[in-house]
CSV table of C-alpha atoms in Angstrom, one decimal:
chain,number,residue,atom,x,y,z
A,1,MET,CA,-19.1,35.2,6.2
A,2,HIS,CA,-17.9,32.2,7.7
A,3,LYS,CA,-16.5,30.5,5.0
A,4,ASN,CA,-13.8,34.2,4.2
A,5,ILE,CA,-12.9,33.7,7.9
A,6,LEU,CA,-11.9,29.9,7.4
A,7,ARG,CA,-10.5,30.6,4.3
A,8,THR,CA,-8.1,33.3,5.8
A,9,LEU,CA,-7.5,31.6,8.8
A,10,PRO,CA,-4.2,29.2,7.3
A,11,VAL,CA,-2.7,32.6,5.5
A,12,ALA,CA,-3.1,34.4,8.9
A,13,ALA,CA,-1.4,31.5,10.6
A,14,ALA,CA,1.3,30.8,8.1
A,15,LEU,CA,2.0,34.6,8.3
A,16,PHE,CA,1.9,34.2,12.1
A,17,LEU,CA,4.2,31.9,12.3
A,18,THR,CA,6.6,33.6,9.6
A,19,ALA,CA,6.9,36.6,11.7
A,20,CYS,CA,7.3,34.8,14.8
A,21,GLN,CA,10.3,33.2,13.4
A,22,GLY,CA,11.7,36.8,13.6
A,23,GLY,CA,15.8,36.8,12.0
A,24,ASN,CA,15.9,33.4,11.3
A,25,THR,CA,13.5,33.6,8.4
A,26,ASN,CA,15.3,33.1,5.0
A,27,SER,CA,14.2,33.2,1.6
A,28,GLN,CA,13.7,29.3,1.5
A,29,ASP,CA,11.7,29.6,4.2
A,30,ALA,CA,9.5,32.2,3.0
A,31,THR,CA,9.2,30.5,-0.5
A,32,ALA,CA,7.7,27.5,0.9
A,33,VAL,CA,5.3,29.3,3.1
A,34,GLN,CA,4.5,31.0,0.3
A,35,ASP,CA,4.1,28.2,-1.9
A,36,SER,CA,2.0,26.0,0.4
A,37,LEU,CA,-0.3,29.1,0.7
A,38,ALA,CA,-0.5,28.8,-3.2
A,39,ILE,CA,-1.4,25.2,-2.7
A,40,ASP,CA,-3.8,25.6,-0.4
A,41,SER,CA,-5.5,28.4,-2.1
A,42,LEU,CA,-5.4,26.2,-5.3
A,43,SER,CA,-6.9,23.2,-3.5
A,44,THR,CA,-9.2,25.4,-2.1
A,45,GLU,CA,-10.7,26.7,-5.7
A,46,VAL,CA,-10.7,23.0,-7.1
A,47,MET,CA,-12.9,22.2,-4.2
A,48,ALA,CA,-15.4,25.1,-4.5
A,49,ILE,CA,-15.6,24.4,-8.2
A,50,HIS,CA,-16.4,20.3,-7.3
A,51,ASP,CA,-19.1,21.4,-4.6
A,52,GLU,CA,-20.7,23.9,-7.0
A,53,GLY,CA,-21.0,21.2,-9.5
A,54,MET,CA,-22.1,18.6,-6.8
A,55,ALA,CA,-25.1,21.1,-6.1
A,56,LYS,CA,-26.0,20.5,-9.4
A,57,MET,CA,-26.0,16.2,-9.6
A,58,MET,CA,-29.9,15.7,-8.0
A,59,VAL,CA,-31.1,18.6,-10.4
A,60,ILE,CA,-29.5,16.3,-13.5
A,61,ARG,CA,-30.7,13.2,-12.3
A,62,ARG,CA,-34.1,14.7,-11.5
A,63,LEU,CA,-34.4,16.2,-15.5
A,64,ARG,CA,-33.1,12.9,-16.6
A,65,THR,CA,-35.7,10.6,-15.3
A,66,ARG,CA,-38.2,13.7,-16.7
A,67,VAL,CA,-36.4,13.7,-19.9
A,68,ALA,CA,-36.5,9.6,-20.1
A,69,GLU,CA,-40.5,10.0,-19.3
A,70,VAL,CA,-41.3,12.3,-22.2
A,71,THR,CA,-39.1,10.3,-24.6
A,72,ASP,CA,-41.1,7.0,-23.5
A,73,SER,CA,-44.0,9.2,-24.0
A,74,LEU,CA,-43.3,10.0,-27.4
A,75,GLY,CA,-41.8,7.1,-28.5
A,76,LYS,CA,-45.1,5.2,-27.8
A,77,ALA,CA,-46.6,8.0,-30.1
A,78,LYS,CA,-44.6,7.9,-32.6
A,79,ALA,CA,-43.6,11.3,-32.4
A,80,ASP,CA,-39.7,12.1,-32.9
A,81,THR,CA,-38.0,11.8,-29.8
A,82,ALA,CA,-34.2,12.3,-31.1
A,83,VAL,CA,-33.8,15.4,-29.9
A,84,TYR,CA,-34.7,14.0,-26.1
A,85,HIS,CA,-32.6,11.5,-26.7
A,86,SER,CA,-29.6,13.8,-27.0
A,87,ALA,CA,-30.7,15.9,-23.9
A,88,GLY,CA,-30.4,12.5,-22.0
A,89,ALA,CA,-27.3,11.6,-23.2
A,90,LEU,CA,-25.6,15.4,-22.4
A,91,LEU,CA,-27.5,14.7,-19.1
A,92,ASP,CA,-25.4,11.4,-18.8
A,93,SER,CA,-22.5,13.0,-20.1
A,94,ALA,CA,-22.2,15.3,-17.6
A,95,ASN,CA,-23.3,12.9,-15.0
A,96,SER,CA,-20.4,10.8,-15.6
A,97,ALA,CA,-18.2,13.7,-16.5
A,98,MET,CA,-18.5,14.7,-12.6
A,99,ASN,CA,-18.3,10.6,-11.5
A,100,ALA,CA,-14.6,10.1,-13.4
A,101,TRP,CA,-13.3,13.6,-12.1
A,102,MET,CA,-14.1,12.6,-8.6
A,103,HIS,CA,-12.8,9.2,-8.7
A,104,GLY,CA,-9.7,10.4,-10.6
A,105,TYR,CA,-8.6,13.0,-8.1
A,106,ASP,CA,-5.7,12.8,-6.2
A,107,MET,CA,-6.8,14.8,-2.7
A,108,GLU,CA,-3.3,13.7,-1.1
A,109,LEU,CA,-1.1,14.8,-3.6
A,110,ALA,CA,1.4,12.7,-1.9
A,111,ASP,CA,4.8,12.3,-3.8
A,112,LYS,CA,4.6,15.3,-5.5
A,113,ASP,CA,6.6,18.2,-4.8
A,114,ASN,CA,5.4,21.9,-4.6
A,115,ALA,CA,5.7,22.3,-8.3
A,116,GLN,CA,4.2,19.2,-8.9
A,117,LYS,CA,0.9,19.8,-6.6
A,118,LYS,CA,0.6,23.4,-8.1
A,119,ALA,CA,0.6,22.2,-11.3
A,120,TYR,CA,-1.6,19.1,-11.1
A,121,LEU,CA,-3.8,21.8,-9.2
A,122,GLU,CA,-4.3,24.1,-11.8
A,123,SER,CA,-4.8,21.0,-14.3
A,124,GLU,CA,-7.6,19.9,-11.9
A,125,LYS,CA,-9.0,23.5,-11.6
A,126,LYS,CA,-9.5,23.2,-15.6
A,127,LYS,CA,-10.6,19.6,-15.2
A,128,ILE,CA,-13.3,20.3,-12.9
A,129,SER,CA,-14.3,24.2,-14.5
A,130,GLU,CA,-15.1,22.2,-17.9
A,131,VAL,CA,-17.2,19.3,-15.9
A,132,LYS,CA,-19.1,22.1,-14.1
A,133,ASP,CA,-19.5,24.2,-17.1
A,134,LEU,CA,-21.0,20.8,-19.1
A,135,MET,CA,-23.3,20.0,-16.4
A,136,LEU,CA,-24.8,23.5,-16.7
A,137,LYS,CA,-25.2,23.4,-20.0
A,138,SER,CA,-27.0,20.2,-19.9
A,139,ILE,CA,-29.4,21.4,-17.4
A,140,ASP,CA,-30.4,24.3,-19.1
A,141,GLY,CA,-30.7,22.5,-22.5
A,142,ALA,CA,-32.9,20.2,-20.6
A,143,LYS,CA,-35.0,22.4,-18.9
A,144,ALA,CA,-35.2,24.3,-22.0
A,145,LEU,CA,-36.8,21.1,-23.5
A,146,LEU,CA,-39.1,20.7,-20.8
A,147,ASN,CA,-39.8,24.1,-20.6
A,148,GLU,CA,-39.1,24.5,-17.2
A,149,GLN,CA,-37.3,27.2,-15.3
């Protein structure tokens, strides 16, 4: 509930400020406020997806360790480890994808106008959604392989 209040607070403040300006408000001001709200909303969405993915990072690391242990054990027994190597590689890929996304993400959005900010955030939303999907896929695959819930 507190998150919802915090998310709506910037919108309410912007609407309040717009209303207080009364007759001085022109269409450019209204558009600027709408653009600002849309950018804030997109930024919040991007970070929410990121946060969902980040919550899975420890799970990925734990599963990666577990997959490596099983791979080593099977390797010593001269058993086929290909499926475990694949699962480990997918977990590594998911971990690397999240790290690469975070390293490349521009939180400041400096030197961009509103249209560029919107386009950038839409692109980043797509990218981080793909990273999160990869993370979930790698987790599900490793858990299934290790017979974990």
